[in-house]
mmCIF file of N, CA and C in Angstrom:
data_model
loop_
_atom_site.group_PDB
_atom_site.id
_atom_site.type_symbol
_atom_site.label_atom_id
_atom_site.label_comp_id
_atom_site.label_asym_id
_atom_site.label_seq_id
_atom_site.Cartn_x
_atom_site.Cartn_y
_atom_site.Cartn_z
ATOM 1 N N GLN A 89 0.825 -1.191 0.000
ATOM 2 C CA GLN A 89 0.000 0.000 0.000
ATOM 3 C C GLN A 89 0.865 1.248 0.000
ATOM 4 N N VAL A 90 0.381 2.237 -0.708
ATOM 5 C CA VAL A 90 1.015 3.553 -0.711
ATOM 6 C C VAL A 90 -0.044 4.571 -0.326
ATOM 7 N N GLN A 91 0.260 5.381 0.656
ATOM 8 C CA GLN A 91 -0.666 6.440 1.055
ATOM 9 C C GLN A 91 -0.143 7.765 0.514
ATOM 10 N N LEU A 92 -1.064 8.531 -0.055
ATOM 11 C CA LEU A 92 -0.693 9.803 -0.671
ATOM 12 C C LEU A 92 -1.538 10.926 -0.082
ATOM 13 N N VAL A 93 -0.884 12.013 0.271
ATOM 14 C CA VAL A 93 -1.587 13.161 0.834
ATOM 15 C C VAL A 93 -1.119 14.420 0.120
ATOM 16 N N GLU A 94 -2.072 15.079 -0.542
ATOM 17 C CA GLU A 94 -1.768 16.314 -1.264
ATOM 18 C C GLU A 94 -1.920 17.529 -0.360
ATOM 19 N N SER A 95 -1.204 18.581 -0.710
ATOM 20 C CA SER A 95 -1.329 19.866 -0.016
ATOM 21 C C SER A 95 -0.919 20.974 -0.976
ATOM 22 N N GLY A 96 -1.251 22.196 -0.596
ATOM 23 C CA GLY A 96 -0.802 23.344 -1.372
ATOM 24 C C GLY A 96 -1.852 23.982 -2.255
ATOM 25 N N GLY A 97 -3.037 23.398 -2.306
ATOM 26 C CA GLY A 97 -4.085 24.009 -3.116
ATOM 27 C C GLY A 97 -4.579 25.296 -2.485
ATOM 28 N N GLY A 98 -5.407 26.008 -3.240
ATOM 29 C CA GLY A 98 -5.955 27.249 -2.723
ATOM 30 C C GLY A 98 -6.526 28.107 -3.820
ATOM 31 N N LEU A 99 -6.739 29.359 -3.482
ATOM 32 C CA LEU A 99 -7.312 30.340 -4.403
ATOM 33 C C LEU A 99 -6.198 31.253 -4.897
ATOM 34 N N VAL A 100 -6.136 31.440 -6.201
ATOM 35 C CA VAL A 100 -5.098 32.287 -6.782
ATOM 36 C C VAL A 100 -5.685 33.032 -7.972
ATOM 37 N N GLN A 101 -5.176 34.208 -8.228
ATOM 38 C CA GLN A 101 -5.639 34.975 -9.384
ATOM 39 C C GLN A 101 -5.001 34.439 -10.664
ATOM 40 N N ALA A 102 -5.697 34.636 -11.743
ATOM 41 C CA ALA A 102 -5.164 34.235 -13.040
ATOM 42 C C ALA A 102 -3.805 34.895 -13.264
ATOM 43 N N GLY A 103 -2.876 34.112 -13.773
ATOM 44 C CA GLY A 103 -1.518 34.587 -13.971
ATOM 45 C C GLY A 103 -0.596 34.286 -12.803
ATOM 46 N N GLY A 104 -1.174 33.881 -11.698
ATOM 47 C CA GLY A 104 -0.391 33.592 -10.505
ATOM 48 C C GLY A 104 0.178 32.189 -10.499
ATOM 49 N N SER A 105 0.752 31.821 -9.369
ATOM 50 C CA SER A 105 1.423 30.530 -9.222
ATOM 51 C C SER A 105 0.983 29.833 -7.946
ATOM 52 N N LEU A 106 1.043 28.518 -8.003
ATOM 53 C CA LEU A 106 0.833 27.678 -6.826
ATOM 54 C C LEU A 106 1.768 26.495 -6.929
ATOM 55 N N ARG A 107 2.117 25.962 -5.791
ATOM 56 C CA ARG A 107 2.939 24.754 -5.755
ATOM 57 C C ARG A 107 2.216 23.695 -4.941
ATOM 58 N N LEU A 108 1.887 22.594 -5.604
ATOM 59 C CA LEU A 108 1.249 21.471 -4.933
ATOM 60 C C LEU A 108 2.313 20.465 -4.503
ATOM 61 N N SER A 109 2.074 19.847 -3.376
ATOM 62 C CA SER A 109 2.980 18.805 -2.894
ATOM 63 C C SER A 109 2.181 17.554 -2.578
ATOM 64 N N CYS A 110 2.848 16.432 -2.686
ATOM 65 C CA CYS A 110 2.234 15.145 -2.372
ATOM 66 C C CYS A 110 3.226 14.354 -1.541
ATOM 67 N N ALA A 111 2.811 13.990 -0.349
ATOM 68 C CA ALA A 111 3.658 13.199 0.543
ATOM 69 C C ALA A 111 3.228 11.747 0.476
ATOM 70 N N ALA A 112 4.184 10.881 0.247
ATOM 71 C CA ALA A 112 3.891 9.456 0.115
ATOM 72 C C ALA A 112 4.439 8.681 1.303
ATOM 73 N N SER A 113 3.720 7.665 1.686
ATOM 74 C CA SER A 113 4.187 6.765 2.746
ATOM 75 C C SER A 113 3.743 5.355 2.411
ATOM 76 N N GLY A 114 4.391 4.406 3.031
ATOM 77 C CA GLY A 114 4.039 3.024 2.756
ATOM 78 C C GLY A 114 5.179 2.311 2.073
ATOM 79 N N ARG A 115 4.928 1.770 0.909
ATOM 80 C CA ARG A 115 5.948 1.018 0.182
ATOM 81 C C ARG A 115 7.038 1.929 -0.349
ATOM 82 N N THR A 116 8.059 1.335 -0.883
ATOM 83 C CA THR A 116 9.212 2.074 -1.368
ATOM 84 C C THR A 116 8.798 3.063 -2.446
ATOM 85 N N PHE A 117 8.915 4.315 -2.124
ATOM 86 C CA PHE A 117 8.461 5.390 -2.999
ATOM 87 C C PHE A 117 9.152 5.331 -4.350
ATOM 88 N N SER A 118 10.425 4.982 -4.346
ATOM 89 C CA SER A 118 11.183 5.029 -5.586
ATOM 90 C C SER A 118 10.802 3.926 -6.564
ATOM 91 N N ASP A 119 9.948 2.991 -6.189
ATOM 92 C CA ASP A 119 9.479 1.963 -7.110
ATOM 93 C C ASP A 119 8.372 2.475 -8.030
ATOM 94 N N TYR A 120 7.862 3.658 -7.745
ATOM 95 C CA TYR A 120 6.658 4.122 -8.402
ATOM 96 C C TYR A 120 6.903 5.362 -9.253
ATOM 97 N N ALA A 121 6.284 5.356 -10.412
ATOM 98 C CA ALA A 121 6.144 6.598 -11.156
ATOM 99 C C ALA A 121 5.014 7.386 -10.492
ATOM 100 N N MET A 122 5.137 8.689 -10.515
ATOM 101 C CA MET A 122 4.157 9.535 -9.852
ATOM 102 C C MET A 122 3.491 10.455 -10.861
ATOM 103 N N GLY A 123 2.212 10.659 -10.673
ATOM 104 C CA GLY A 123 1.478 11.505 -11.599
ATOM 105 C C GLY A 123 0.553 12.468 -10.881
ATOM 106 N N TRP A 124 0.192 13.503 -11.614
ATOM 107 C CA TRP A 124 -0.838 14.441 -11.166
ATOM 108 C C TRP A 124 -1.970 14.408 -12.193
ATOM 109 N N PHE A 125 -3.175 14.340 -11.680
ATOM 110 C CA PHE A 125 -4.377 14.413 -12.503
ATOM 111 C C PHE A 125 -5.257 15.503 -11.921
ATOM 112 N N ARG A 126 -6.258 15.907 -12.678
ATOM 113 C CA ARG A 126 -7.177 16.914 -12.165
ATOM 114 C C ARG A 126 -8.573 16.663 -12.691
ATOM 115 N N GLN A 127 -9.544 17.134 -11.936
ATOM 116 C CA GLN A 127 -10.933 17.012 -12.344
ATOM 117 C C GLN A 127 -11.641 18.318 -12.082
ATOM 118 N N ALA A 128 -12.082 18.927 -13.156
ATOM 119 C CA ALA A 128 -12.842 20.167 -13.082
ATOM 120 C C ALA A 128 -14.320 19.843 -12.907
ATOM 121 N N PRO A 129 -15.097 20.790 -12.385
ATOM 122 C CA PRO A 129 -16.529 20.538 -12.190
ATOM 123 C C PRO A 129 -17.207 20.140 -13.493
ATOM 124 N N GLY A 130 -17.942 19.053 -13.442
ATOM 125 C CA GLY A 130 -18.684 18.612 -14.612
ATOM 126 C C GLY A 130 -17.853 17.935 -15.682
ATOM 127 N N LYS A 131 -16.577 17.726 -15.402
ATOM 128 C CA LYS A 131 -15.698 17.104 -16.395
ATOM 129 C C LYS A 131 -15.066 15.837 -15.831
ATOM 130 N N GLU A 132 -14.546 15.032 -16.740
ATOM 131 C CA GLU A 132 -13.853 13.831 -16.308
ATOM 132 C C GLU A 132 -12.442 14.172 -15.824
ATOM 133 N N ARG A 133 -11.934 13.302 -14.996
ATOM 134 C CA ARG A 133 -10.575 13.492 -14.518
ATOM 135 C C ARG A 133 -9.599 13.330 -15.678
ATOM 136 N N GLU A 134 -8.589 14.190 -15.713
ATOM 137 C CA GLU A 134 -7.648 14.175 -16.829
ATOM 138 C C GLU A 134 -6.217 14.202 -16.336
ATOM 139 N N PHE A 135 -5.344 13.698 -17.181
ATOM 140 C CA PHE A 135 -3.916 13.674 -16.891
ATOM 141 C C PHE A 135 -3.327 15.084 -16.933
ATOM 142 N N VAL A 136 -2.403 15.362 -16.015
ATOM 143 C CA VAL A 136 -1.709 16.636 -15.990
ATOM 144 C C VAL A 136 -0.213 16.451 -16.238
ATOM 145 N N ALA A 137 0.423 15.636 -15.397
ATOM 146 C CA ALA A 137 1.876 15.457 -15.510
ATOM 147 C C ALA A 137 2.275 14.170 -14.801
ATOM 148 N N ALA A 138 3.423 13.622 -15.207
ATOM 149 C CA ALA A 138 3.921 12.403 -14.565
ATOM 150 C C ALA A 138 5.435 12.372 -14.646
ATOM 151 N N ILE A 139 6.034 11.662 -13.698
ATOM 152 C CA ILE A 139 7.482 11.597 -13.638
ATOM 153 C C ILE A 139 7.904 10.205 -13.188
ATOM 154 N N ALA A 140 8.976 9.706 -13.788
ATOM 155 C CA ALA A 140 9.500 8.391 -13.419
ATOM 156 C C ALA A 140 10.176 8.458 -12.061
ATOM 157 N N TRP A 141 10.464 7.303 -11.487
ATOM 158 C CA TRP A 141 11.102 7.301 -10.169
ATOM 159 C C TRP A 141 12.509 7.841 -10.239
ATOM 160 N N ILE A 142 13.181 7.678 -11.369
ATOM 161 C CA ILE A 142 14.494 8.272 -11.530
ATOM 162 C C ILE A 142 14.815 8.348 -13.013
ATOM 163 N N GLY A 143 15.372 9.475 -13.433
ATOM 164 C CA GLY A 143 15.769 9.621 -14.824
ATOM 165 C C GLY A 143 14.593 9.804 -15.766
ATOM 166 N N GLY A 144 14.881 9.985 -17.029
ATOM 167 C CA GLY A 144 13.854 10.128 -18.045
ATOM 168 C C GLY A 144 13.224 11.506 -18.034
ATOM 169 N N ASN A 145 12.430 11.761 -19.041
ATOM 170 C CA ASN A 145 11.761 13.050 -19.157
ATOM 171 C C ASN A 145 10.350 12.955 -18.599
ATOM 172 N N PRO A 146 9.940 13.959 -17.849
ATOM 173 C CA PRO A 146 8.557 13.965 -17.380
ATOM 174 C C PRO A 146 7.588 14.079 -18.558
ATOM 175 N N ALA A 147 6.370 13.684 -18.331
ATOM 176 C CA ALA A 147 5.314 13.818 -19.334
ATOM 177 C C ALA A 147 4.329 14.883 -18.876
ATOM 178 N N TYR A 148 3.842 15.663 -19.831
ATOM 179 C CA TYR A 148 2.889 16.723 -19.516
ATOM 180 C C TYR A 148 1.732 16.695 -20.506
ATOM 181 N N ALA A 149 0.574 17.088 -20.017
ATOM 182 C CA ALA A 149 -0.539 17.338 -20.916
ATOM 183 C C ALA A 149 -0.227 18.588 -21.723
ATOM 184 N N ASP A 150 -0.696 18.625 -22.948
ATOM 185 C CA ASP A 150 -0.431 19.786 -23.806
ATOM 186 C C ASP A 150 -0.933 21.079 -23.164
ATOM 187 N N SER A 151 -2.020 20.973 -22.435
ATOM 188 C CA SER A 151 -2.644 22.167 -21.864
ATOM 189 C C SER A 151 -1.804 22.829 -20.766
ATOM 190 N N VAL A 152 -0.839 22.085 -20.211
ATOM 191 C CA VAL A 152 -0.030 22.654 -19.125
ATOM 192 C C VAL A 152 1.448 22.748 -19.493
ATOM 193 N N LYS A 153 1.822 22.229 -20.634
ATOM 194 C CA LYS A 153 3.226 22.218 -21.041
ATOM 195 C C LYS A 153 3.763 23.639 -21.095
ATOM 196 N N GLY A 154 4.929 23.840 -20.492
ATOM 197 C CA GLY A 154 5.547 25.156 -20.452
ATOM 198 C C GLY A 154 5.107 26.001 -19.275
ATOM 199 N N ARG A 155 4.058 25.570 -18.579
ATOM 200 C CA ARG A 155 3.565 26.334 -17.415
ATOM 201 C C ARG A 155 3.726 25.556 -16.113
ATOM 202 N N PHE A 156 3.573 24.247 -16.193
ATOM 203 C CA PHE A 156 3.654 23.392 -15.005
ATOM 204 C C PHE A 156 4.958 22.598 -15.044
ATOM 205 N N THR A 157 5.502 22.340 -13.858
ATOM 206 C CA THR A 157 6.699 21.521 -13.737
ATOM 207 C C THR A 157 6.515 20.506 -12.612
ATOM 208 N N ILE A 158 6.701 19.237 -12.945
ATOM 209 C CA ILE A 158 6.622 18.179 -11.946
ATOM 210 C C ILE A 158 8.030 17.807 -11.504
ATOM 211 N N SER A 159 8.175 17.545 -10.224
ATOM 212 C CA SER A 159 9.475 17.131 -9.698
ATOM 213 C C SER A 159 9.244 16.193 -8.517
ATOM 214 N N ARG A 160 10.280 15.469 -8.156
ATOM 215 C CA ARG A 160 10.143 14.566 -7.033
ATOM 216 C C ARG A 160 11.432 14.531 -6.230
ATOM 217 N N ASP A 161 11.292 14.198 -4.971
ATOM 218 C CA ASP A 161 12.427 14.035 -4.071
ATOM 219 C C ASP A 161 12.274 12.679 -3.406
ATOM 220 N N ASN A 162 12.996 11.708 -3.908
ATOM 221 C CA ASN A 162 12.856 10.346 -3.397
ATOM 222 C C ASN A 162 13.341 10.224 -1.963
ATOM 223 N N ALA A 163 14.281 11.069 -1.566
ATOM 224 C CA ALA A 163 14.771 11.027 -0.196
ATOM 225 C C ALA A 163 13.693 11.482 0.789
ATOM 226 N N LYS A 164 12.831 12.374 0.337
ATOM 227 C CA LYS A 164 11.777 12.902 1.202
ATOM 228 C C LYS A 164 10.407 12.296 0.892
ATOM 229 N N ASN A 165 10.369 11.408 -0.108
ATOM 230 C CA ASN A 165 9.107 10.775 -0.491
ATOM 231 C C ASN A 165 8.043 11.805 -0.857
ATOM 232 N N THR A 166 8.432 12.768 -1.646
ATOM 233 C CA THR A 166 7.480 13.793 -2.067
ATOM 234 C C THR A 166 7.550 14.013 -3.576
ATOM 235 N N VAL A 167 6.450 14.420 -4.124
ATOM 236 C CA VAL A 167 6.384 14.852 -5.512
ATOM 237 C C VAL A 167 5.646 16.187 -5.523
ATOM 238 N N SER A 168 6.113 17.085 -6.360
ATOM 239 C CA SER A 168 5.557 18.434 -6.388
ATOM 240 C C SER A 168 5.103 18.803 -7.788
ATOM 241 N N LEU A 169 4.207 19.749 -7.844
ATOM 242 C CA LEU A 169 3.746 20.293 -9.116
ATOM 243 C C LEU A 169 3.776 21.808 -8.994
ATOM 244 N N GLN A 170 4.732 22.432 -9.653
ATOM 245 C CA GLN A 170 4.822 23.883 -9.683
ATOM 246 C C GLN A 170 3.958 24.379 -10.830
ATOM 247 N N MET A 171 2.993 25.206 -10.510
ATOM 248 C CA MET A 171 2.042 25.686 -11.513
ATOM 249 C C MET A 171 2.203 27.194 -11.655
ATOM 250 N N ASN A 172 2.618 27.627 -12.817
ATOM 251 C CA ASN A 172 2.811 29.043 -13.114
ATOM 252 C C ASN A 172 1.833 29.491 -14.189
ATOM 253 N N SER A 173 1.671 30.781 -14.299
ATOM 254 C CA SER A 173 0.789 31.361 -15.328
ATOM 255 C C SER A 173 -0.575 30.677 -15.324
ATOM 256 N N LEU A 174 -1.143 30.563 -14.155
ATOM 257 C CA LEU A 174 -2.405 29.838 -14.022
ATOM 258 C C LEU A 174 -3.530 30.526 -14.770
ATOM 259 N N LYS A 175 -4.406 29.701 -15.322
ATOM 260 C CA LYS A 175 -5.552 30.169 -16.091
ATOM 261 C C LYS A 175 -6.833 29.744 -15.387
ATOM 262 N N LEU A 176 -7.916 30.393 -15.775
ATOM 263 C CA LEU A 176 -9.210 30.045 -15.194
ATOM 264 C C LEU A 176 -9.510 28.557 -15.393
ATOM 265 N N GLU A 177 -9.133 28.040 -16.536
ATOM 266 C CA GLU A 177 -9.438 26.647 -16.867
ATOM 267 C C GLU A 177 -8.566 25.647 -16.112
ATOM 268 N N ASP A 178 -7.643 26.125 -15.304
ATOM 269 C CA ASP A 178 -6.869 25.233 -14.456
ATOM 270 C C ASP A 178 -7.604 24.922 -13.148
ATOM 271 N N THR A 179 -8.725 25.581 -12.930
ATOM 272 C CA THR A 179 -9.511 25.324 -11.733
ATOM 273 C C THR A 179 -9.988 23.885 -11.719
ATOM 274 N N ALA A 180 -9.666 23.171 -10.648
ATOM 275 C CA ALA A 180 -9.991 21.749 -10.561
ATOM 276 C C ALA A 180 -9.535 21.216 -9.211
ATOM 277 N N VAL A 181 -9.959 20.004 -8.928
ATOM 278 C CA VAL A 181 -9.371 19.245 -7.832
ATOM 279 C C VAL A 181 -8.188 18.490 -8.414
ATOM 280 N N TYR A 182 -7.044 18.626 -7.790
ATOM 281 C CA TYR A 182 -5.823 17.995 -8.275
ATOM 282 C C TYR A 182 -5.496 16.779 -7.409
ATOM 283 N N TYR A 183 -5.219 15.677 -8.094
ATOM 284 C CA TYR A 183 -4.936 14.420 -7.429
ATOM 285 C C TYR A 183 -3.518 13.957 -7.722
ATOM 286 N N CYS A 184 -2.886 13.467 -6.701
ATOM 287 C CA CYS A 184 -1.602 12.811 -6.823
ATOM 288 C C CYS A 184 -1.857 11.309 -6.933
ATOM 289 N N ALA A 185 -1.067 10.628 -7.752
ATOM 290 C CA ALA A 185 -1.270 9.201 -7.936
ATOM 291 C C ALA A 185 0.058 8.486 -8.141
ATOM 292 N N ALA A 186 0.085 7.198 -7.810
ATOM 293 C CA ALA A 186 1.300 6.396 -7.931
ATOM 294 C C ALA A 186 1.046 5.180 -8.811
ATOM 295 N N ALA A 187 1.958 4.954 -9.749
ATOM 296 C CA ALA A 187 1.880 3.806 -10.652
ATOM 297 C C ALA A 187 3.145 2.984 -10.527
ATOM 298 N N PHE A 188 2.981 1.687 -10.338
ATOM 299 C CA PHE A 188 4.170 0.845 -10.204
ATOM 300 C C PHE A 188 4.843 0.701 -11.565
ATOM 301 N N GLY A 189 6.093 1.167 -11.654
ATOM 302 C CA GLY A 189 6.826 0.975 -12.898
ATOM 303 C C GLY A 189 6.934 2.249 -13.713
ATOM 304 N N ILE A 190 6.518 2.188 -14.961
ATOM 305 C CA ILE A 190 6.821 3.259 -15.909
ATOM 306 C C ILE A 190 5.840 4.415 -15.818
ATOM 307 N N VAL A 191 6.250 5.535 -16.370
ATOM 308 C CA VAL A 191 5.400 6.714 -16.456
ATOM 309 C C VAL A 191 4.219 6.431 -17.374
ATOM 310 N N SER A 192 3.053 6.865 -16.966
ATOM 311 C CA SER A 192 1.851 6.662 -17.773
ATOM 312 C C SER A 192 0.968 7.895 -17.717
ATOM 313 N N THR A 193 0.260 8.119 -18.792
ATOM 314 C CA THR A 193 -0.728 9.199 -18.833
ATOM 315 C C THR A 193 -2.132 8.660 -18.583
ATOM 316 N N GLN A 194 -2.243 7.350 -18.381
ATOM 317 C CA GLN A 194 -3.541 6.703 -18.253
ATOM 318 C C GLN A 194 -3.898 6.453 -16.797
ATOM 319 N N GLN A 195 -5.089 6.832 -16.421
ATOM 320 C CA GLN A 195 -5.507 6.696 -15.027
ATOM 321 C C GLN A 195 -5.494 5.247 -14.547
ATOM 322 N N TYR A 196 -5.829 4.333 -15.456
ATOM 323 C CA TYR A 196 -5.948 2.941 -15.015
ATOM 324 C C TYR A 196 -4.608 2.320 -14.651
ATOM 325 N N ASP A 197 -3.521 2.972 -14.999
ATOM 326 C CA ASP A 197 -2.200 2.474 -14.618
ATOM 327 C C ASP A 197 -1.812 2.871 -13.200
ATOM 328 N N TYR A 198 -2.570 3.751 -12.600
ATOM 329 C CA TYR A 198 -2.245 4.249 -11.273
ATOM 330 C C TYR A 198 -3.064 3.515 -10.218
ATOM 331 N N ALA A 199 -2.364 2.846 -9.315
ATOM 332 C CA ALA A 199 -3.040 2.008 -8.328
ATOM 333 C C ALA A 199 -3.402 2.774 -7.063
ATOM 334 N N TYR A 200 -2.690 3.843 -6.791
ATOM 335 C CA TYR A 200 -2.903 4.566 -5.543
ATOM 336 C C TYR A 200 -3.171 6.041 -5.831
ATOM 337 N N TRP A 201 -4.121 6.585 -5.063
ATOM 338 C CA TRP A 201 -4.569 7.951 -5.278
ATOM 339 C C TRP A 201 -4.691 8.681 -3.958
ATOM 340 N N GLY A 202 -4.396 9.978 -3.998
ATOM 341 C CA GLY A 202 -4.659 10.818 -2.854
ATOM 342 C C GLY A 202 -6.101 11.296 -2.856
ATOM 343 N N GLN A 203 -6.457 12.081 -1.851
ATOM 344 C CA GLN A 203 -7.826 12.569 -1.712
ATOM 345 C C GLN A 203 -8.090 13.811 -2.553
ATOM 346 N N GLY A 204 -7.043 14.444 -3.004
ATOM 347 C CA GLY A 204 -7.206 15.619 -3.857
ATOM 348 C C GLY A 204 -7.087 16.929 -3.090
ATOM 349 N N THR A 205 -6.699 17.960 -3.808
ATOM 350 C CA THR A 205 -6.613 19.308 -3.242
ATOM 351 C C THR A 205 -7.196 20.288 -4.255
ATOM 352 N N GLN A 206 -8.008 21.202 -3.758
ATOM 353 C CA GLN A 206 -8.731 22.123 -4.645
ATOM 354 C C GLN A 206 -7.821 23.273 -5.068
ATOM 355 N N VAL A 207 -7.817 23.536 -6.356
ATOM 356 C CA VAL A 207 -7.155 24.720 -6.908
ATOM 357 C C VAL A 207 -8.216 25.545 -7.607
ATOM 358 N N THR A 208 -8.343 26.792 -7.205
ATOM 359 C CA THR A 208 -9.322 27.689 -7.808
ATOM 360 C C THR A 208 -8.592 28.917 -8.335
ATOM 361 N N VAL A 209 -8.763 29.169 -9.624
ATOM 362 C CA VAL A 209 -8.149 30.323 -10.264
ATOM 363 C C VAL A 209 -9.243 31.336 -10.556
ATOM 364 N N SER A 210 -9.057 32.543 -10.054
ATOM 365 C CA SER A 210 -10.066 33.582 -10.220
ATOM 366 C C SER A 210 -9.576 34.659 -11.181
ATOM 367 N N SER A 211 -10.531 35.371 -11.750
ATOM 368 C CA SER A 211 -10.180 36.436 -12.709
ATOM 369 C C SER A 211 -9.902 37.754 -12.001
#
């Protein structure tokens, strides 16, 4: 089992920045690729970004490429999502997730999920 707890959400004006963090506990954190997904009101949950346990290039959704940066610290068992130049359409609940093995953009590859943290971007 892997337990994931997100933090760092909140209310921010368009153009601003937020940094989300996800703390993992349980099994060996470095065995897992980590991802961020989000779900806006009335929409399905969608992929945002993912990173391998070590090495390789992170994956990003086209909608956040160049604005969001995913990173991880295996020593601290944390993964972060730095979100810059936020837009109204970034408003959503953001979820941290863990997938055993390779980086994936598909939700079904992720076995463990956090409870989510709300990000609201205002005009």
